[in-house]
PDB file of C-alpha atoms in Angstrom:
ATOM      1  CA  MET W  26       6.270  24.645  17.883  1.00 86.00           C
ATOM      2  CA  ALA W  27       6.962  27.776  15.841  1.00 96.00           C
ATOM      3  CA  LYS W  28       6.261  30.853  17.421  1.00 98.00           C
ATOM      4  CA  LEU W  29       5.303  34.507  15.979  1.00 98.00           C
ATOM      5  CA  LEU W  30       5.763  37.445  17.629  1.00 98.00           C
ATOM      6  CA  LYS W  31       3.436  40.533  16.205  1.00 98.00           C
ATOM      7  CA  ILE W  32       4.140  43.936  17.125  1.00 98.00           C
ATOM      8  CA  GLN W  33       1.814  46.920  16.336  1.00 98.00           C
ATOM      9  CA  THR W  34       2.489  50.650  16.673  1.00 98.00           C
ATOM     10  CA  SER W  35      -0.659  52.397  14.964  1.00 98.00           C
ATOM     11  CA  ILE W  36      -2.604  54.716  17.052  1.00 98.00           C
ATOM     12  CA  PHE W  37      -5.616  53.368  15.469  1.00 98.00           C
ATOM     13  CA  GLN W  38      -4.737  49.917  16.988  1.00 97.00           C
ATOM     14  CA  ASN W  39      -6.569  47.080  14.980  1.00 97.00           C
ATOM     15  CA  ASP W  40      -7.878  49.796  12.469  1.00 97.00           C
ATOM     16  CA  GLY W  41      -4.515  51.058  11.596  1.00 97.00           C
ATOM     17  CA  GLN W  42      -3.266  49.888   8.135  1.00 98.00           C
ATOM     18  CA  SER W  43      -0.022  48.833   9.428  1.00 98.00           C
ATOM     19  CA  SER W  44      -2.042  46.898  11.878  1.00 98.00           C
ATOM     20  CA  GLN W  45      -4.331  45.154   9.210  1.00 98.00           C
ATOM     21  CA  LEU W  46      -1.591  44.056   6.761  1.00 98.00           C
ATOM     22  CA  ALA W  47       0.410  42.675   9.851  1.00 98.00           C
ATOM     23  CA  GLU W  48      -2.543  40.709  11.147  1.00 98.00           C
ATOM     24  CA  GLN W  49      -3.096  39.236   7.545  1.00 98.00           C
ATOM     25  CA  PHE W  50       0.541  38.178   7.179  1.00 98.00           C
ATOM     26  CA  VAL W  51      -0.385  36.513  11.123  1.00 98.00           C
ATOM     27  CA  LYS W  52      -3.388  34.590   9.754  1.00 97.00           C
ATOM     28  CA  ASN W  53      -1.524  33.250   6.307  1.00 97.00           C
ATOM     29  CA  TRP W  54       1.302  32.086   8.688  1.00 97.00           C
ATOM     30  CA  GLN W  55      -1.217  30.542  11.034  1.00 97.00           C
ATOM     31  CA  ALA W  56      -2.627  28.723   8.256  1.00 96.00           C
ATOM     32  CA  ARG W  57       0.433  27.309   7.091  1.00 95.00           C
ATOM     33  CA  ASN W  58       1.689  26.834  10.915  1.00 96.00           C
ATOM     34  CA  PRO W  59      -1.530  25.474  12.338  1.00 95.00           C
ATOM     35  CA  ASP W  60       0.385  24.481  15.607  1.00 96.00           C
ATOM     36  CA  GLY W  61       2.103  27.489  15.648  1.00 97.00           C
ATOM     37  CA  LYS W  62       2.036  30.208  18.639  1.00 98.00           C
ATOM     38  CA  VAL W  63       1.159  33.863  18.300  1.00 98.00           C
ATOM     39  CA  ILE W  64       1.998  36.385  20.782  1.00 98.00           C
ATOM     40  CA  SER W  65       0.668  40.016  20.092  1.00 98.00           C
ATOM     41  CA  ARG W  66       1.738  43.261  21.867  1.00 98.00           C
ATOM     42  CA  ASP W  67       0.079  46.169  20.537  1.00 98.00           C
ATOM     43  CA  LEU W  68       2.135  49.467  21.509  1.00 98.00           C
ATOM     44  CA  ALA W  69      -0.786  51.943  21.720  1.00 98.00           C
ATOM     45  CA  ALA W  70      -2.854  50.200  23.860  1.00 98.00           C
ATOM     46  CA  GLU W  71       0.100  48.917  25.866  1.00 98.00           C
ATOM     47  CA  PRO W  72       2.853  51.800  25.580  1.00 98.00           C
ATOM     48  CA  VAL W  73       6.194  51.248  26.885  1.00 98.00           C
ATOM     49  CA  PRO W  74       7.626  53.934  29.298  1.00 97.00           C
ATOM     50  CA  HIS W  75      10.070  56.296  27.732  1.00 96.00           C
ATOM     51  CA  LEU W  76      13.820  55.818  28.687  1.00 97.00           C
ATOM     52  CA  ASP W  77      14.693  58.182  31.485  1.00 97.00           C
ATOM     53  CA  LEU W  78      17.849  58.435  33.790  1.00 98.00           C
ATOM     54  CA  ALA W  79      16.406  55.814  36.381  1.00 97.00           C
ATOM     55  CA  ARG W  80      15.154  53.369  34.144  1.00 97.00           C
ATOM     56  CA  PHE W  81      18.656  53.126  32.346  1.00 97.00           C
ATOM     57  CA  GLN W  82      20.609  53.209  35.639  1.00 97.00           C
ATOM     58  CA  SER W  83      18.123  50.075  36.553  1.00 98.00           C
ATOM     59  CA  PHE W  84      20.005  48.449  33.674  1.00 97.00           C
ATOM     60  CA  ILE W  85      23.241  48.988  34.580  1.00 96.00           C
ATOM     61  CA  THR W  86      23.364  48.509  38.188  1.00 97.00           C
ATOM     62  CA  PRO W  87      24.485  45.386  39.439  1.00 96.00           C
ATOM     63  CA  ALA W  88      22.092  42.787  39.629  1.00 96.00           C
ATOM     64  CA  GLU W  89      22.980  42.195  43.257  1.00 97.00           C
ATOM     65  CA  GLU W  90      22.630  45.773  44.025  1.00 98.00           C
ATOM     66  CA  ARG W  91      19.337  46.891  42.379  1.00 98.00           C
ATOM     67  CA  THR W  92      16.948  47.991  44.730  1.00 98.00           C
ATOM     68  CA  ALA W  93      12.944  46.717  44.297  1.00 98.00           C
ATOM     69  CA  GLU W  94      12.233  49.437  41.812  1.00 98.00           C
ATOM     70  CA  GLN W  95      15.118  48.703  39.560  1.00 98.00           C
ATOM     71  CA  LYS W  96      14.604  45.109  39.843  1.00 98.00           C
ATOM     72  CA  ALA W  97      10.666  45.648  38.720  1.00 98.00           C
ATOM     73  CA  VAL W  98      12.448  48.047  35.651  1.00 98.00           C
ATOM     74  CA  VAL W  99      14.809  45.242  34.652  1.00 98.00           C
ATOM     75  CA  SER W 100      11.896  42.412  34.920  1.00 98.00           C
ATOM     76  CA  TYR W 101      10.083  44.292  32.770  1.00 98.00           C
ATOM     77  CA  SER W 102      12.509  44.916  30.248  1.00 98.00           C
ATOM     78  CA  ASP W 103      13.345  41.155  30.609  1.00 98.00           C
ATOM     79  CA  ALA W 104       9.687  40.196  29.560  1.00 98.00           C
ATOM     80  CA  LEU W 105      10.133  42.165  26.143  1.00 98.00           C
ATOM     81  CA  ILE W 106      13.169  40.768  25.449  1.00 98.00           C
ATOM     82  CA  GLU W 107      11.916  37.165  26.317  1.00 98.00           C
ATOM     83  CA  GLU W 108       9.141  37.356  23.601  1.00 98.00           C
ATOM     84  CA  ILE W 109      11.503  38.107  21.060  1.00 98.00           C
ATOM     85  CA  ALA W 110      14.343  35.591  21.895  1.00 98.00           C
ATOM     86  CA  SER W 111      11.267  32.783  22.280  1.00 98.00           C
ATOM     87  CA  SER W 112      10.130  33.528  18.914  1.00 98.00           C
ATOM     88  CA  ASP W 113      11.017  32.634  15.497  1.00 98.00           C
ATOM     89  CA  VAL W 114       9.591  35.045  13.462  1.00 98.00           C
ATOM     90  CA  LEU W 115       8.957  38.554  14.427  1.00 98.00           C
ATOM     91  CA  VAL W 116       5.993  40.874  12.332  1.00 98.00           C
ATOM     92  CA  LEU W 117       6.106  44.402  13.104  1.00 98.00           C
ATOM     93  CA  GLY W 118       3.314  46.923  11.623  1.00 98.00           C
ATOM     94  CA  ILE W 119       4.946  50.620  11.594  1.00 98.00           C
ATOM     95  CA  PRO W 120       3.018  53.554  10.123  1.00 98.00           C
ATOM     96  CA  MET W 121       4.886  56.535   9.500  1.00 98.00           C
ATOM     97  CA  TYR W 122       4.688  59.500  12.019  1.00 98.00           C
ATOM     98  CA  ASN W 123       6.569  62.964  11.132  1.00 96.00           C
ATOM     99  CA  PHE W 124       8.965  61.022   8.870  1.00 97.00           C
ATOM    100  CA  SER W 125       9.762  58.589  11.513  1.00 97.00           C
ATOM    101  CA  VAL W 126       8.568  55.474  13.496  1.00 98.00           C
ATOM    102  CA  PRO W 127       5.950  56.081  16.293  1.00 98.00           C
ATOM    103  CA  SER W 128       7.479  56.896  19.623  1.00 97.00           C
ATOM    104  CA  THR W 129       6.076  53.889  21.730  1.00 98.00           C
ATOM    105  CA  LEU W 130       8.042  52.382  18.907  1.00 98.00           C
ATOM    106  CA  ARG W 131      11.208  54.156  20.012  1.00 98.00           C
ATOM    107  CA  ALA W 132      10.719  53.581  23.668  1.00 98.00           C
ATOM    108  CA  TYR W 133      10.093  49.847  23.113  1.00 98.00           C
ATOM    109  CA  PHE W 134      13.539  50.111  21.201  1.00 98.00           C
ATOM    110  CA  ASP W 135      15.134  51.656  24.066  1.00 98.00           C
ATOM    111  CA  HIS W 136      13.836  48.609  26.501  1.00 98.00           C
ATOM    112  CA  ILE W 137      14.858  45.771  24.066  1.00 97.00           C
ATOM    113  CA  ALA W 138      18.798  47.349  23.507  1.00 97.00           C
ATOM    114  CA  ARG W 139      20.644  46.193  26.353  1.00 97.00           C
ATOM    115  CA  ALA W 140      24.531  45.625  26.386  1.00 95.00           C
ATOM    116  CA  GLY W 141      25.381  42.323  26.872  1.00 95.00           C
ATOM    117  CA  VAL W 142      21.560  40.724  27.120  1.00 97.00           C
ATOM    118  CA  THR W 143      20.912  41.703  23.268  1.00 98.00           C
ATOM    119  CA  PHE W 144      24.130  42.970  21.991  1.00 98.00           C
ATOM    120  CA  GLN W 145      27.431  43.231  22.807  1.00 97.00           C
ATOM    121  CA  TYR W 146      30.560  45.292  21.801  1.00 95.00           C
ATOM    122  CA  THR W 147      33.434  43.673  20.561  1.00 95.00           C
ATOM    123  CA  PRO W 148      36.984  45.209  18.955  1.00 95.00           C
ATOM    124  CA  GLU W 149      35.504  44.694  15.769  1.00 93.00           C
ATOM    125  CA  GLY W 150      32.242  46.481  16.415  1.00 93.00           C
ATOM    126  CA  PRO W 151      28.584  45.696  18.152  1.00 95.00           C
ATOM    127  CA  GLU W 152      27.409  42.027  17.872  1.00 97.00           C
ATOM    128  CA  GLY W 153      23.887  41.420  17.953  1.00 98.00           C
ATOM    129  CA  LEU W 154      22.635  38.411  20.349  1.00 98.00           C
ATOM    130  CA  MET W 155      19.352  37.902  19.125  1.00 98.00           C
ATOM    131  CA  LYS W 156      20.460  35.809  16.216  1.00 97.00           C
ATOM    132  CA  GLY W 157      18.576  33.123  13.809  1.00 97.00           C
ATOM    133  CA  LYS W 158      15.155  35.034  13.435  1.00 98.00           C
ATOM    134  CA  LYS W 159      13.158  36.278  10.815  1.00 98.00           C
ATOM    135  CA  ALA W 160      11.535  39.453  10.740  1.00 98.00           C
ATOM    136  CA  VAL W 161       8.738  41.063   8.230  1.00 98.00           C
ATOM    137  CA  VAL W 162       8.079  45.107   8.529  1.00 98.00           C
ATOM    138  CA  PHE W 163       5.095  46.532   7.093  1.00 98.00           C
ATOM    139  CA  ILE W 164       5.679  50.154   6.804  1.00 98.00           C
ATOM    140  CA  THR W 165       2.200  52.310   5.824  1.00 98.00           C
ATOM    141  CA  ARG W 166       2.952  56.095   4.849  1.00 98.00           C
ATOM    142  CA  GLY W 167       0.225  58.513   3.712  1.00 97.00           C
ATOM    143  CA  GLY W 168       3.011  60.283   0.950  1.00 97.00           C
ATOM    144  CA  GLN W 169       5.420  58.279  -1.215  1.00 96.00           C
ATOM    145  CA  TYR W 170       8.848  58.642   0.302  1.00 96.00           C
ATOM    146  CA  GLY W 171      10.498  55.299  -1.076  1.00 95.00           C
ATOM    147  CA  GLU W 172      11.888  52.362   0.164  1.00 93.00           C
ATOM    148  CA  ASP W 173      15.428  54.274   0.986  1.00 94.00           C
ATOM    149  CA  HIS W 174      13.711  56.576   3.484  1.00 97.00           C
ATOM    150  CA  SER W 175      15.613  56.945   7.080  1.00 97.00           C
ATOM    151  CA  GLN W 176      12.762  55.316   8.547  1.00 98.00           C
ATOM    152  CA  THR W 177      13.053  52.299   7.006  1.00 98.00           C
ATOM    153  CA  ALA W 178      16.781  52.385   7.494  1.00 98.00           C
ATOM    154  CA  PHE W 179      16.612  53.123  11.324  1.00 98.00           C
ATOM    155  CA  VAL W 180      14.375  49.780  11.924  1.00 98.00           C
ATOM    156  CA  ARG W 181      16.761  47.754   9.546  1.00 98.00           C
ATOM    157  CA  GLN W 182      19.802  49.127  11.311  1.00 98.00           C
ATOM    158  CA  PHE W 183      18.198  48.517  14.930  1.00 98.00           C
ATOM    159  CA  LEU W 184      17.147  45.130  14.034  1.00 98.00           C
ATOM    160  CA  ALA W 185      20.623  44.495  12.542  1.00 98.00           C
ATOM    161  CA  PHE W 186      22.208  45.901  16.019  1.00 98.00           C
ATOM    162  CA  ILE W 187      20.454  43.043  17.793  1.00 98.00           C
ATOM    163  CA  GLY W 188      21.111  40.498  15.619  1.00 98.00           C
ATOM    164  CA  ILE W 189      18.054  40.052  13.567  1.00 98.00           C
ATOM    165  CA  THR W 190      19.461  40.418   9.631  1.00 98.00           C
ATOM    166  CA  ASP W 191      16.868  38.290   7.938  1.00 98.00           C
ATOM    167  CA  VAL W 192      14.381  41.361   7.437  1.00 98.00           C
ATOM    168  CA  ASP W 193      11.616  41.420   4.274  1.00 98.00           C
ATOM    169  CA  PHE W 194      10.120  45.024   4.476  1.00 98.00           C
ATOM    170  CA  VAL W 195       7.151  45.667   2.561  1.00 98.00           C
ATOM    171  CA  HIS W 196       5.708  49.166   1.969  1.00 98.00           C
ATOM    172  CA  ALA W 197       2.380  50.527   1.387  1.00 98.00           C
ATOM    173  CA  GLU W 198       2.692  54.153   0.489  1.00 97.00           C
ATOM    174  CA  GLY W 199       0.522  57.142  -0.980  1.00 96.00           C
ATOM    175  CA  LEU W 200      -2.213  55.811   1.284  1.00 97.00           C
ATOM    176  CA  ALA W 201      -3.355  59.633   1.357  1.00 97.00           C
ATOM    177  CA  VAL W 202      -3.157  60.396  -2.100  1.00 96.00           C
ATOM    178  CA  GLY W 203      -6.313  59.211  -3.001  1.00 95.00           C
ATOM    179  CA  ASP W 204      -8.579  56.178  -3.505  1.00 95.00           C
ATOM    180  CA  GLU W 205      -6.915  54.443  -6.523  1.00 96.00           C
ATOM    181  CA  ALA W 206      -3.403  54.837  -4.597  1.00 95.00           C
ATOM    182  CA  LYS W 207      -4.524  53.589  -1.812  1.00 96.00           C
ATOM    183  CA  GLU W 208      -5.921  50.580  -3.296  1.00 96.00           C
ATOM    184  CA  GLN W 209      -2.962  50.101  -5.528  1.00 96.00           C
ATOM    185  CA  ALA W 210      -0.628  50.449  -2.402  1.00 96.00           C
ATOM    186  CA  LEU W 211      -2.651  48.192  -0.353  1.00 96.00           C
ATOM    187  CA  ASN W 212      -3.290  45.158  -3.277  1.00 96.00           C
ATOM    188  CA  ALA W 213       0.820  45.595  -3.763  1.00 96.00           C
ATOM    189  CA  ALA W 214       1.260  44.806  -0.159  1.00 97.00           C
ATOM    190  CA  GLN W 215      -1.322  42.338   0.079  1.00 95.00           C
ATOM    191  CA  ALA W 216       0.547  40.287  -2.819  1.00 95.00           C
ATOM    192  CA  ARG W 217       3.721  40.705  -0.952  1.00 95.00           C
ATOM    193  CA  ILE W 218       2.312  38.973   1.798  1.00 95.00           C
ATOM    194  CA  ALA W 219       1.080  36.236  -0.302  1.00 92.00           C
ATOM    195  CA  GLU W 220       4.632  35.276  -1.172  1.00 92.00           C
ATOM    196  CA  LEU W 221       6.156  35.712   2.150  1.00 90.00           C
ATOM    197  CA  ALA W 222       3.637  34.272   4.628  1.00 71.00           C
TER     198      ALA W 222
END
């Protein structure tokens, strides 16, 4: 059975443009995969705690030496990772906030990137361990920044770092420029969804 993980990050939750584009993709995917399963994670509704020293030490402490609190931290991270590990397709809805991704997504990434679990270091460099998955990323922006912006590069680099290199980006830009620009951007994004789903 095919499985899809949808991650949305807009502070407007389901009303955010990135969330709506991601959901449209999911509906198209479900129509083509009627027996498929969808897992949804809303990082605005349920934010992942920011990484601090105690959490980081929980990850690097040997399993047999972890305290009850450390075990709970690792168990939470393991559950987030398992959602990805068990999915065939990842769909991310990501608005631009202050030239970058929402801080909730950064916190989520910090709990996903775990040495020996989702990546490993080798003499040839880091190797991602979450291979064989497809990702579709919807990025929405109020202005025009282009597909080579550092925000896009960061998301691409992180996904590749954990082994996900089959990634399609759909950008909807100029959403705050005016009604015409917004309509054009959303129409173009919707056309891409029809091609990808």
